[in-house]
mmCIF file of C-alpha atoms in Angstrom:
data_model
loop_
_atom_site.group_PDB
_atom_site.id
_atom_site.type_symbol
_atom_site.label_atom_id
_atom_site.label_comp_id
_atom_site.label_asym_id
_atom_site.label_seq_id
_atom_site.Cartn_x
_atom_site.Cartn_y
_atom_site.Cartn_z
ATOM 1 C CA MET A 1 33.595 148.496 75.352
ATOM 2 C CA ALA A 2 36.692 150.400 74.671
ATOM 3 C CA GLN A 3 34.407 153.231 73.897
ATOM 4 C CA GLU A 4 32.382 152.626 77.410
ATOM 5 C CA ASN A 5 35.367 152.906 79.533
ATOM 6 C CA ALA A 6 36.203 155.813 77.570
ATOM 7 C CA ALA A 7 33.731 158.124 78.353
ATOM 8 C CA PHE A 8 34.232 157.295 82.410
ATOM 9 C CA SER A 9 37.819 157.572 81.940
ATOM 10 C CA PRO A 10 38.943 160.776 84.532
ATOM 11 C CA GLY A 11 41.171 163.333 83.771
ATOM 12 C CA PRO A 12 41.557 165.532 80.902
ATOM 13 C CA GLU A 13 42.610 164.369 77.405
ATOM 14 C CA GLU A 14 46.319 163.002 77.713
ATOM 15 C CA PRO A 15 48.952 165.437 76.815
ATOM 16 C CA PRO A 16 51.904 164.954 73.891
ATOM 17 C CA ARG A 17 54.490 162.360 75.253
ATOM 18 C CA ARG A 18 58.035 163.347 74.485
ATOM 19 C CA ARG A 19 60.138 161.048 73.119
ATOM 20 C CA GLY A 20 63.936 160.792 71.829
ATOM 21 C CA ARG A 21 65.040 159.235 75.335
ATOM 22 C CA GLN A 22 68.183 157.613 74.626
ATOM 23 C CA ARG A 23 67.456 153.210 75.648
ATOM 24 C CA TYR A 24 69.970 151.527 77.795
ATOM 25 C CA VAL A 25 68.309 148.493 76.533
ATOM 26 C CA GLU A 26 66.534 148.242 73.106
ATOM 27 C CA LYS A 27 63.076 145.958 72.717
ATOM 28 C CA ASP A 28 64.581 143.280 71.118
ATOM 29 C CA GLY A 29 66.922 142.968 74.329
ATOM 30 C CA ARG A 30 70.380 144.593 73.084
ATOM 31 C CA CYS A 31 72.171 146.470 75.637
ATOM 32 C CA ASN A 32 73.050 149.584 74.338
ATOM 33 C CA VAL A 33 76.442 150.156 75.950
ATOM 34 C CA GLN A 34 79.709 149.924 74.203
ATOM 35 C CA GLN A 35 83.374 149.578 75.955
ATOM 36 C CA GLY A 36 85.544 152.590 75.212
ATOM 37 C CA ASN A 37 89.243 153.367 76.173
ATOM 38 C CA VAL A 38 89.538 149.523 77.509
ATOM 39 C CA GLY A 39 93.845 149.963 77.687
ATOM 40 C CA GLU A 40 94.361 146.143 79.127
ATOM 41 C CA THR A 41 92.865 144.399 76.140
ATOM 42 C CA TYR A 42 95.007 141.566 77.275
ATOM 43 C CA ARG A 43 92.873 140.384 79.605
ATOM 44 C CA TYR A 44 90.848 139.242 76.534
ATOM 45 C CA LEU A 45 93.592 136.641 75.807
ATOM 46 C CA THR A 46 92.949 135.090 79.377
ATOM 47 C CA ASP A 47 89.911 133.815 78.572
ATOM 48 C CA LEU A 48 90.237 133.206 74.880
ATOM 49 C CA PHE A 49 87.367 130.691 74.716
ATOM 50 C CA THR A 50 84.579 133.313 75.644
ATOM 51 C CA THR A 51 86.287 135.773 73.426
ATOM 52 C CA LEU A 52 86.040 133.275 70.228
ATOM 53 C CA VAL A 53 82.487 132.518 71.259
ATOM 54 C CA ASP A 54 81.330 135.753 71.177
ATOM 55 C CA LEU A 55 82.940 136.552 68.310
ATOM 56 C CA GLN A 56 80.544 137.609 64.895
ATOM 57 C CA TRP A 57 80.080 134.402 63.102
ATOM 58 C CA ARG A 58 82.155 135.930 60.093
ATOM 59 C CA LEU A 59 85.040 135.675 62.601
ATOM 60 C CA SER A 60 84.459 132.481 64.187
ATOM 61 C CA LEU A 61 84.536 130.991 61.262
ATOM 62 C CA LEU A 62 87.542 132.574 59.984
ATOM 63 C CA PHE A 63 89.091 132.020 62.980
ATOM 64 C CA PHE A 64 88.393 127.788 62.523
ATOM 65 C CA VAL A 65 89.711 128.145 58.761
ATOM 66 C CA LEU A 66 92.873 129.371 59.812
ATOM 67 C CA ALA A 67 93.242 127.312 63.142
ATOM 68 C CA TYR A 68 94.000 124.403 61.029
ATOM 69 C CA ALA A 69 95.495 125.906 57.852
ATOM 70 C CA LEU A 70 97.908 127.526 59.338
ATOM 71 C CA THR A 71 98.830 124.069 61.672
ATOM 72 C CA TRP A 72 99.024 122.077 58.402
ATOM 73 C CA LEU A 73 101.332 124.749 56.879
ATOM 74 C CA PHE A 74 103.266 125.174 60.181
ATOM 75 C CA PHE A 75 104.362 121.306 60.568
ATOM 76 C CA GLY A 76 104.502 120.924 56.897
ATOM 77 C CA ALA A 77 107.015 123.229 56.500
ATOM 78 C CA ILE A 78 108.700 121.434 59.968
ATOM 79 C CA TRP A 79 108.519 117.997 57.393
ATOM 80 C CA TRP A 80 109.637 119.617 54.336
ATOM 81 C CA LEU A 81 113.105 120.940 56.534
ATOM 82 C CA ILE A 82 113.508 117.781 57.906
ATOM 83 C CA ALA A 83 113.765 115.995 54.712
ATOM 84 C CA TYR A 84 115.876 119.124 53.468
ATOM 85 C CA GLY A 85 117.737 118.883 56.266
ATOM 86 C CA ARG A 86 118.943 115.018 56.168
ATOM 87 C CA GLY A 87 119.135 115.056 52.236
ATOM 88 C CA ASP A 88 115.962 113.005 51.499
ATOM 89 C CA LEU A 89 115.252 115.457 48.242
ATOM 90 C CA GLU A 90 118.644 114.885 46.981
ATOM 91 C CA HIS A 91 118.443 111.289 46.621
ATOM 92 C CA LEU A 92 114.575 110.580 45.653
ATOM 93 C CA GLU A 93 115.913 108.105 42.881
ATOM 94 C CA ASP A 94 118.232 106.239 45.229
ATOM 95 C CA THR A 95 116.589 103.219 45.904
ATOM 96 C CA ALA A 96 118.897 102.214 48.911
ATOM 97 C CA TRP A 97 118.460 105.203 50.401
ATOM 98 C CA THR A 98 116.088 105.379 53.532
ATOM 99 C CA PRO A 99 114.294 108.666 53.907
ATOM 100 C CA CYS A 100 112.210 109.875 56.896
ATOM 101 C CA VAL A 101 108.978 109.509 55.214
ATOM 102 C CA ASN A 102 108.281 107.505 51.607
ATOM 103 C CA ASN A 103 107.740 109.651 48.685
ATOM 104 C CA LEU A 104 107.731 113.446 50.375
ATOM 105 C CA ASN A 105 109.432 114.906 47.026
ATOM 106 C CA GLY A 106 108.853 118.628 47.800
ATOM 107 C CA PHE A 107 106.655 121.016 49.933
ATOM 108 C CA VAL A 108 103.681 119.670 48.588
ATOM 109 C CA ALA A 109 104.251 116.510 49.172
ATOM 110 C CA ALA A 110 105.363 117.590 52.992
ATOM 111 C CA PHE A 111 102.158 119.518 53.086
ATOM 112 C CA LEU A 112 99.356 117.398 51.869
ATOM 113 C CA PHE A 113 101.237 114.255 54.895
ATOM 114 C CA SER A 114 101.099 117.029 57.661
ATOM 115 C CA ILE A 115 97.081 116.996 56.678
ATOM 116 C CA GLU A 116 97.199 113.157 56.525
ATOM 117 C CA THR A 117 98.725 113.449 59.928
ATOM 118 C CA GLU A 118 96.708 115.772 61.727
ATOM 119 C CA THR A 119 93.524 114.644 60.484
ATOM 120 C CA THR A 120 94.617 110.690 61.164
ATOM 121 C CA ILE A 121 93.524 109.817 57.812
ATOM 122 C CA GLY A 122 96.507 107.674 56.819
ATOM 123 C CA TYR A 123 96.415 107.106 52.489
ATOM 124 C CA GLY A 124 99.455 104.747 53.025
ATOM 125 C CA HIS A 125 101.634 106.141 50.154
ATOM 126 C CA ARG A 126 103.864 108.896 52.448
ATOM 127 C CA VAL A 127 104.845 106.463 55.856
ATOM 128 C CA ILE A 128 107.269 107.821 58.197
ATOM 129 C CA THR A 129 110.248 104.982 58.516
ATOM 130 C CA ASP A 130 111.838 103.949 61.684
ATOM 131 C CA GLN A 131 115.216 105.885 60.797
ATOM 132 C CA CYS A 132 114.131 109.278 61.316
ATOM 133 C CA PRO A 133 113.786 109.736 65.171
ATOM 134 C CA GLU A 134 113.243 113.540 64.574
ATOM 135 C CA GLY A 135 110.355 112.550 62.555
ATOM 136 C CA ILE A 136 109.147 109.945 65.034
ATOM 137 C CA VAL A 137 108.746 113.307 67.944
ATOM 138 C CA LEU A 138 107.464 115.899 65.753
ATOM 139 C CA LEU A 139 104.761 113.153 65.075
ATOM 140 C CA LEU A 140 103.553 112.640 68.138
ATOM 141 C CA LEU A 141 103.828 116.654 68.450
ATOM 142 C CA GLN A 142 101.529 117.228 65.625
ATOM 143 C CA ALA A 143 99.588 114.321 66.985
ATOM 144 C CA ILE A 144 98.667 116.066 70.247
ATOM 145 C CA LEU A 145 98.724 119.201 69.253
ATOM 146 C CA GLY A 146 96.118 118.960 66.805
ATOM 147 C CA SER A 147 93.838 116.378 69.014
ATOM 148 C CA MET A 148 94.155 119.681 71.196
ATOM 149 C CA VAL A 149 93.286 122.112 68.190
ATOM 150 C CA ASN A 150 90.478 120.102 67.500
ATOM 151 C CA ALA A 151 89.244 119.877 70.655
ATOM 152 C CA PHE A 152 89.101 123.829 71.003
ATOM 153 C CA MET A 153 87.803 124.725 67.800
ATOM 154 C CA VAL A 154 84.960 121.916 67.796
ATOM 155 C CA GLY A 155 83.964 123.122 70.991
ATOM 156 C CA CYS A 156 83.991 126.586 70.386
ATOM 157 C CA MET A 157 81.967 125.749 67.205
ATOM 158 C CA PHE A 158 79.293 123.609 69.457
ATOM 159 C CA VAL A 159 79.002 126.166 72.368
ATOM 160 C CA LYS A 160 78.234 128.895 69.958
ATOM 161 C CA ILE A 161 75.406 126.774 67.725
ATOM 162 C CA SER A 162 74.168 125.922 70.818
ATOM 163 C CA GLN A 163 73.849 129.074 72.568
ATOM 164 C CA PRO A 164 69.906 129.904 73.302
ATOM 165 C CA ASN A 165 70.212 133.281 72.610
ATOM 166 C CA LYS A 166 67.850 132.305 69.476
ATOM 167 C CA ARG A 167 65.542 131.245 72.004
ATOM 168 C CA ALA A 168 64.893 134.690 73.153
ATOM 169 C CA ALA A 169 63.423 135.460 70.115
ATOM 170 C CA THR A 170 60.311 133.574 70.759
ATOM 171 C CA LEU A 171 59.750 134.873 73.696
ATOM 172 C CA VAL A 172 58.038 138.363 73.458
ATOM 173 C CA PHE A 173 57.272 141.228 75.614
ATOM 174 C CA SER A 174 54.311 143.696 74.727
ATOM 175 C CA SER A 175 55.031 147.232 73.435
ATOM 176 C CA HIS A 176 53.797 149.128 75.651
ATOM 177 C CA ALA A 177 52.750 148.932 79.681
ATOM 178 C CA VAL A 178 50.379 149.771 81.074
ATOM 179 C CA VAL A 179 49.236 151.455 84.938
ATOM 180 C CA SER A 180 44.893 150.687 86.001
ATOM 181 C CA LEU A 181 43.420 149.317 89.059
ATOM 182 C CA ARG A 182 44.024 145.606 90.291
ATOM 183 C CA ASP A 183 42.090 144.490 93.576
ATOM 184 C CA GLY A 184 41.453 147.764 94.203
ATOM 185 C CA ARG A 185 45.139 149.131 93.476
ATOM 186 C CA LEU A 186 47.608 150.733 90.982
ATOM 187 C CA CYS A 187 49.564 148.462 89.491
ATOM 188 C CA LEU A 188 52.067 148.749 86.939
ATOM 189 C CA MET A 189 51.850 145.572 84.187
ATOM 190 C CA PHE A 190 53.305 144.334 81.185
ATOM 191 C CA ARG A 191 52.672 141.111 79.748
ATOM 192 C CA VAL A 192 55.075 138.052 78.816
ATOM 193 C CA GLY A 193 54.542 135.241 76.292
ATOM 194 C CA ASP A 194 56.422 132.053 74.408
ATOM 195 C CA LEU A 195 55.932 131.353 71.138
ATOM 196 C CA ARG A 196 57.066 128.115 70.851
ATOM 197 C CA SER A 197 55.148 124.664 72.189
ATOM 198 C CA SER A 198 58.569 123.738 74.555
ATOM 199 C CA HIS A 199 58.164 125.967 77.277
ATOM 200 C CA ILE A 200 60.842 127.197 78.972
ATOM 201 C CA VAL A 201 62.123 125.389 82.508
ATOM 202 C CA GLU A 202 62.276 127.322 86.178
ATOM 203 C CA ALA A 203 61.103 131.006 84.075
ATOM 204 C CA SER A 204 61.368 133.991 86.418
ATOM 205 C CA ILE A 205 60.721 137.722 85.329
ATOM 206 C CA ARG A 206 62.891 140.597 87.364
ATOM 207 C CA ALA A 207 62.227 144.226 86.599
ATOM 208 C CA LYS A 208 64.686 147.408 86.926
ATOM 209 C CA LEU A 209 63.908 151.332 87.064
ATOM 210 C CA ILE A 210 66.465 153.033 85.043
ATOM 211 C CA ARG A 211 66.610 156.508 86.175
ATOM 212 C CA SER A 212 69.393 159.198 87.358
ATOM 213 C CA ARG A 213 69.121 160.378 90.384
ATOM 214 C CA GLN A 214 70.817 162.896 93.059
ATOM 215 C CA THR A 215 72.498 161.904 96.174
ATOM 216 C CA GLN A 216 72.052 164.632 99.486
ATOM 217 C CA GLU A 217 75.561 164.844 99.129
ATOM 218 C CA GLY A 218 75.252 166.055 95.895
ATOM 219 C CA GLU A 219 76.435 163.255 93.697
ATOM 220 C CA PHE A 220 74.950 162.379 90.333
ATOM 221 C CA ILE A 221 74.374 159.016 90.078
ATOM 222 C CA PRO A 222 73.575 158.104 86.001
ATOM 223 C CA LEU A 223 71.414 155.377 84.895
ATOM 224 C CA HIS A 224 70.564 154.159 88.677
ATOM 225 C CA GLN A 225 69.050 150.677 89.046
ATOM 226 C CA THR A 226 66.268 150.335 91.586
ATOM 227 C CA ASP A 227 64.486 146.856 91.817
ATOM 228 C CA LEU A 228 60.550 146.518 90.877
ATOM 229 C CA SER A 229 58.765 144.267 93.021
ATOM 230 C CA VAL A 230 56.946 141.406 90.946
ATOM 231 C CA GLY A 231 56.398 139.075 93.120
ATOM 232 C CA PHE A 232 59.435 138.017 94.927
ATOM 233 C CA ASP A 233 58.281 137.848 98.658
ATOM 234 C CA THR A 234 55.100 135.576 97.175
ATOM 235 C CA GLY A 235 56.190 133.919 94.738
ATOM 236 C CA ASP A 236 54.796 135.189 91.734
ATOM 237 C CA ASP A 237 57.993 135.420 90.333
ATOM 238 C CA ARG A 238 58.003 131.954 89.171
ATOM 239 C CA LEU A 239 56.344 131.317 86.005
ATOM 240 C CA PHE A 240 54.458 128.687 84.513
ATOM 241 C CA LEU A 241 54.454 130.032 81.317
ATOM 242 C CA VAL A 242 52.664 127.935 78.980
ATOM 243 C CA SER A 243 50.219 131.212 78.187
ATOM 244 C CA PRO A 244 50.693 134.788 78.381
ATOM 245 C CA LEU A 245 50.707 135.992 81.504
ATOM 246 C CA VAL A 246 50.572 139.933 82.903
ATOM 247 C CA ILE A 247 52.674 140.327 85.366
ATOM 248 C CA SER A 248 52.124 142.932 87.694
ATOM 249 C CA HIS A 249 54.039 145.465 90.347
ATOM 250 C CA GLU A 250 51.825 147.068 92.757
ATOM 251 C CA ILE A 251 52.250 150.164 93.137
ATOM 252 C CA ASP A 252 52.913 150.148 97.144
ATOM 253 C CA ALA A 253 54.728 152.493 100.094
ATOM 254 C CA ALA A 254 57.884 150.799 98.875
ATOM 255 C CA SER A 255 57.764 151.773 95.168
ATOM 256 C CA PRO A 256 59.731 154.097 93.600
ATOM 257 C CA PHE A 257 56.265 155.372 92.089
ATOM 258 C CA TRP A 258 54.191 155.959 94.807
ATOM 259 C CA GLU A 259 53.965 159.455 95.019
ATOM 260 C CA ALA A 260 54.160 159.553 90.749
ATOM 261 C CA SER A 261 50.416 160.390 89.360
ATOM 262 C CA ARG A 262 49.672 160.725 86.135
ATOM 263 C CA ARG A 263 50.712 164.225 85.432
ATOM 264 C CA ALA A 264 53.924 163.550 87.177
ATOM 265 C CA LEU A 265 54.633 160.236 85.628
ATOM 266 C CA GLU A 266 53.983 161.472 81.989
ATOM 267 C CA ARG A 267 56.744 165.010 83.257
ATOM 268 C CA ASP A 268 59.509 161.794 84.032
ATOM 269 C CA ASP A 269 62.366 160.689 82.954
ATOM 270 C CA PHE A 270 63.096 157.040 83.531
ATOM 271 C CA GLU A 271 63.341 152.977 81.726
ATOM 272 C CA ILE A 272 61.711 150.444 83.097
ATOM 273 C CA VAL A 273 63.825 146.866 81.894
ATOM 274 C CA VAL A 274 62.448 143.593 82.354
ATOM 275 C CA ILE A 275 64.307 140.452 82.163
ATOM 276 C CA LEU A 276 63.056 137.138 81.570
ATOM 277 C CA GLU A 277 65.503 134.280 82.606
ATOM 278 C CA GLY A 278 64.516 130.116 82.299
ATOM 279 C CA MET A 279 66.215 126.883 81.122
ATOM 280 C CA VAL A 280 65.427 125.713 77.214
ATOM 281 C CA GLU A 281 63.411 122.422 77.543
ATOM 282 C CA ALA A 282 64.835 120.997 74.376
ATOM 283 C CA THR A 283 68.542 121.429 75.646
ATOM 284 C CA GLY A 284 68.949 122.883 79.385
ATOM 285 C CA MET A 285 70.645 125.525 78.976
ATOM 286 C CA THR A 286 69.370 128.217 80.803
ATOM 287 C CA CYS A 287 68.239 131.239 78.158
ATOM 288 C CA GLN A 288 67.650 134.766 79.386
ATOM 289 C CA ALA A 289 64.981 138.153 77.069
ATOM 290 C CA ARG A 290 65.222 141.426 77.427
ATOM 291 C CA SER A 291 63.025 144.135 77.159
ATOM 292 C CA SER A 292 62.375 148.153 78.059
ATOM 293 C CA TYR A 293 59.768 150.710 78.290
ATOM 294 C CA LEU A 294 59.964 154.506 78.159
ATOM 295 C CA VAL A 295 58.141 157.107 79.989
ATOM 296 C CA ASP A 296 56.069 157.339 76.271
ATOM 297 C CA GLU A 297 55.432 153.253 76.221
ATOM 298 C CA VAL A 298 53.526 153.325 79.676
ATOM 299 C CA LEU A 299 49.693 153.738 79.618
ATOM 300 C CA TRP A 300 47.826 154.984 82.476
ATOM 301 C CA GLY A 301 44.867 153.807 82.294
ATOM 302 C CA HIS A 302 44.813 150.908 80.321
ATOM 303 C CA ARG A 303 43.589 147.604 80.495
ATOM 304 C CA PHE A 304 45.104 144.451 78.305
ATOM 305 C CA MET A 305 42.905 142.763 75.954
ATOM 306 C CA SER A 306 42.583 138.698 76.750
ATOM 307 C CA VAL A 307 44.184 136.723 74.402
ATOM 308 C CA LEU A 308 42.863 133.522 75.956
ATOM 309 C CA THR A 309 39.725 131.614 74.659
ATOM 310 C CA LEU A 310 38.159 128.191 75.463
ATOM 311 C CA GLU A 311 37.679 126.316 72.290
ATOM 312 C CA ASP A 312 36.305 122.849 71.727
ATOM 313 C CA GLY A 313 38.964 119.915 74.462
ATOM 314 C CA PHE A 314 41.634 123.419 74.334
ATOM 315 C CA TYR A 315 42.752 126.772 75.103
ATOM 316 C CA GLU A 316 43.521 129.299 72.158
ATOM 317 C CA VAL A 317 45.682 131.830 72.689
ATOM 318 C CA ASP A 318 45.358 135.286 69.736
ATOM 319 C CA TYR A 319 48.606 136.552 69.419
ATOM 320 C CA ALA A 320 47.029 139.532 67.131
ATOM 321 C CA SER A 321 45.422 140.682 70.145
ATOM 322 C CA PHE A 322 48.952 139.958 72.919
ATOM 323 C CA HIS A 323 49.464 143.520 72.424
ATOM 324 C CA GLN A 324 46.398 145.705 72.361
ATOM 325 C CA THR A 325 45.319 147.598 75.240
ATOM 326 C CA PHE A 326 41.654 149.522 76.556
ATOM 327 C CA GLU A 327 41.119 152.067 78.708
ATOM 328 C CA VAL A 328 39.160 151.447 82.030
ATOM 329 C CA PRO A 329 38.460 153.944 84.393
ATOM 330 C CA THR A 330 41.615 154.795 86.488
ATOM 331 C CA PRO A 331 42.295 158.004 89.144
ATOM 332 C CA SER A 332 45.220 160.472 87.894
ATOM 333 C CA CYS A 333 45.806 160.720 91.347
ATOM 334 C CA SER A 334 48.863 158.661 92.914
ATOM 335 C CA ALA A 335 48.960 155.426 94.801
ATOM 336 C CA ARG A 336 49.823 157.597 98.330
ATOM 337 C CA GLU A 337 46.839 159.920 97.377
ATOM 338 C CA LEU A 338 44.673 157.026 96.568
ATOM 339 C CA ALA A 339 45.264 155.493 99.775
ATOM 340 C CA GLU A 340 45.133 158.309 101.878
ATOM 341 C CA ALA A 341 42.062 159.392 99.767
ATOM 342 C CA GLU A 342 40.083 155.430 101.232
ATOM 343 C CA ALA A 343 41.739 156.186 104.471
ATOM 344 C CA ARG A 344 39.387 158.964 104.885
ATOM 345 C CA LEU A 345 36.793 157.405 103.584
ATOM 346 C CA ASP A 346 37.014 154.567 106.146
ATOM 347 C CA ALA A 347 37.288 156.454 108.780
ATOM 348 C CA HIS A 348 33.876 158.415 107.984
ATOM 349 C CA LEU A 349 31.812 155.811 107.549
ATOM 350 C CA TYR A 350 33.418 153.829 110.704
ATOM 351 C CA TRP A 351 32.443 156.851 112.716
ATOM 352 C CA SER A 352 28.782 157.236 110.665
ATOM 353 C CA ILE A 353 27.395 153.782 111.134
ATOM 354 C CA PRO A 354 26.978 154.410 115.172
ATOM 355 C CA SER A 355 25.174 157.082 114.841
ATOM 356 C CA ARG A 356 22.439 155.525 112.231
ATOM 357 C CA LEU A 357 22.124 152.445 114.101
ATOM 358 C CA ASP A 358 21.545 153.892 117.869
ATOM 359 C CA GLU A 359 18.087 153.376 118.173
ATOM 360 C CA ARG A 360 17.513 155.019 121.541
ATOM 361 C CA VAL A 361 18.300 158.567 120.289
ATOM 362 C CA GLU A 362 14.770 161.382 120.016
ATOM 363 C CA GLU A 363 13.645 161.498 116.625
ATOM 364 C CA GLU A 364 14.985 164.660 116.749
ATOM 365 C CA GLY A 365 18.403 164.072 117.345
ATOM 366 C CA ALA A 366 18.639 161.316 114.124
ATOM 367 C CA ARG A 367 17.504 164.224 112.048
ATOM 368 C CA GLU A 368 20.453 166.257 112.929
ATOM 369 C CA GLY A 369 23.342 163.592 113.308
ATOM 370 C CA ALA A 370 21.607 162.322 109.787
ATOM 371 C CA GLY A 371 22.078 166.107 108.513
ATOM 372 C CA GLU A 372 25.923 165.920 110.141
ATOM 373 C CA GLU A 373 26.586 162.697 108.264
ATOM 374 C CA ALA A 374 25.219 164.316 104.943
ATOM 375 C CA GLU A 375 27.349 167.302 105.609
ATOM 376 C CA GLY A 376 30.761 164.965 106.314
ATOM 377 C CA GLU A 377 30.164 162.944 102.997
ATOM 378 C CA GLY A 378 30.142 166.113 101.170
ATOM 379 C CA GLU A 379 33.663 166.805 102.781
ATOM 380 C CA ALA A 380 34.845 163.705 101.731
ATOM 381 C CA GLY A 381 33.914 163.932 98.411
ATOM 382 C CA ALA A 382 35.418 166.950 97.791
ATOM 383 C CA ASP A 383 38.517 165.778 99.235
ATOM 384 C CA GLN A 384 38.524 162.787 97.258
ATOM 385 C CA GLY A 385 37.998 164.548 94.377
ATOM 386 C CA LYS A 386 41.262 166.604 94.662
ATOM 387 C CA ASN A 387 43.423 165.359 91.940
ATOM 388 C CA GLY A 388 41.262 162.998 90.222
ATOM 389 C CA CYS A 389 41.463 160.782 93.382
ATOM 390 C CA VAL A 390 38.597 158.822 93.885
ATOM 391 C CA PRO A 391 38.757 155.579 95.448
ATOM 392 C CA PRO A 392 37.489 152.376 93.822
ATOM 393 C CA PRO A 393 33.669 151.064 94.312
ATOM 394 C CA GLU A 394 35.350 148.097 96.554
ATOM 395 C CA SER A 395 36.739 150.340 99.219
ATOM 396 C CA GLU A 396 32.798 150.374 99.866
ATOM 397 C CA SER A 397 31.900 147.152 100.559
ATOM 398 C CA LYS A 398 34.855 147.146 103.402
ATOM 399 C CA VAL A 399 31.339 148.158 105.950
#
């Protein structure tokens, strides 16, 4: 089937494509942007919780360990200073002396008592007495501060563990985007799929065209973002992602590719970023998966292979064919030229049909009318042949 379609594919052999453009978004969804010369670094501390969550795992674990260890050491040192200042360390063998903390005979004992107090272990060997008001105040302070440290650090680790970033790894995009006819219109298409049996709830898809442009006033705008319609007006952007879906962008008058032919597209320099968003069914957290397509990853005149088959009582998805495409007959002209060719053909057929249905004309006049019609069809065919722009067969069925 692919060989047959290749035989009917219009236009010359596809020229070599350019490579080497710097991606704005990597294929795995990572944004290829780094923040440089950020002078006001204190702003990161104003949102310390998000800063800790965004840290790499090894740094998060290091901060987690240091937060507890430094807190224990800090309060252990204060307990030791209280014992040293009251003279408890000098009356260790004096049974008549009432210390601040029983059985606190050095810094190690003070450190262990700090751990027992903050973690509420309470082994019972070292106990604070009621003859030490400063110790009672410190005990209350450490209990409150310890609870705050626990809430903050456990909250950071929980959010970091439950982040749905890894869920996006099982949301896949096709390796290429394709341009072909769908219902008589040129469309830019790509495919998305979900590898898990637990689905993405309220899934939606967006597409952005990233291309530098220059305004009429001469201002250069690098990486200008333009929306590509993937069904927002009709609701087709809301996906029921149970099986792989082909997302289509119809190239109409509102599309930035309206005047782009096959050769013009190959010479262009752009990047298409696709964004899939939804809620993880298991956790209810929002998940976002991203990918991108460069110029050399957009295949003109191709269509995706089918991956869905009906088995005995269920549908089966063959992900081995998820990225595969095959060639189909596709005009090499732009969508605008294709629409104009269709309009010329429709106008020609509209005016030629009454002449064939008029039964009251003389036979000689009918022959002359038929000759004029054939001549007009030849001119229309010549117009359609320009730039490899041939309207799809469905356009003739309108008459």
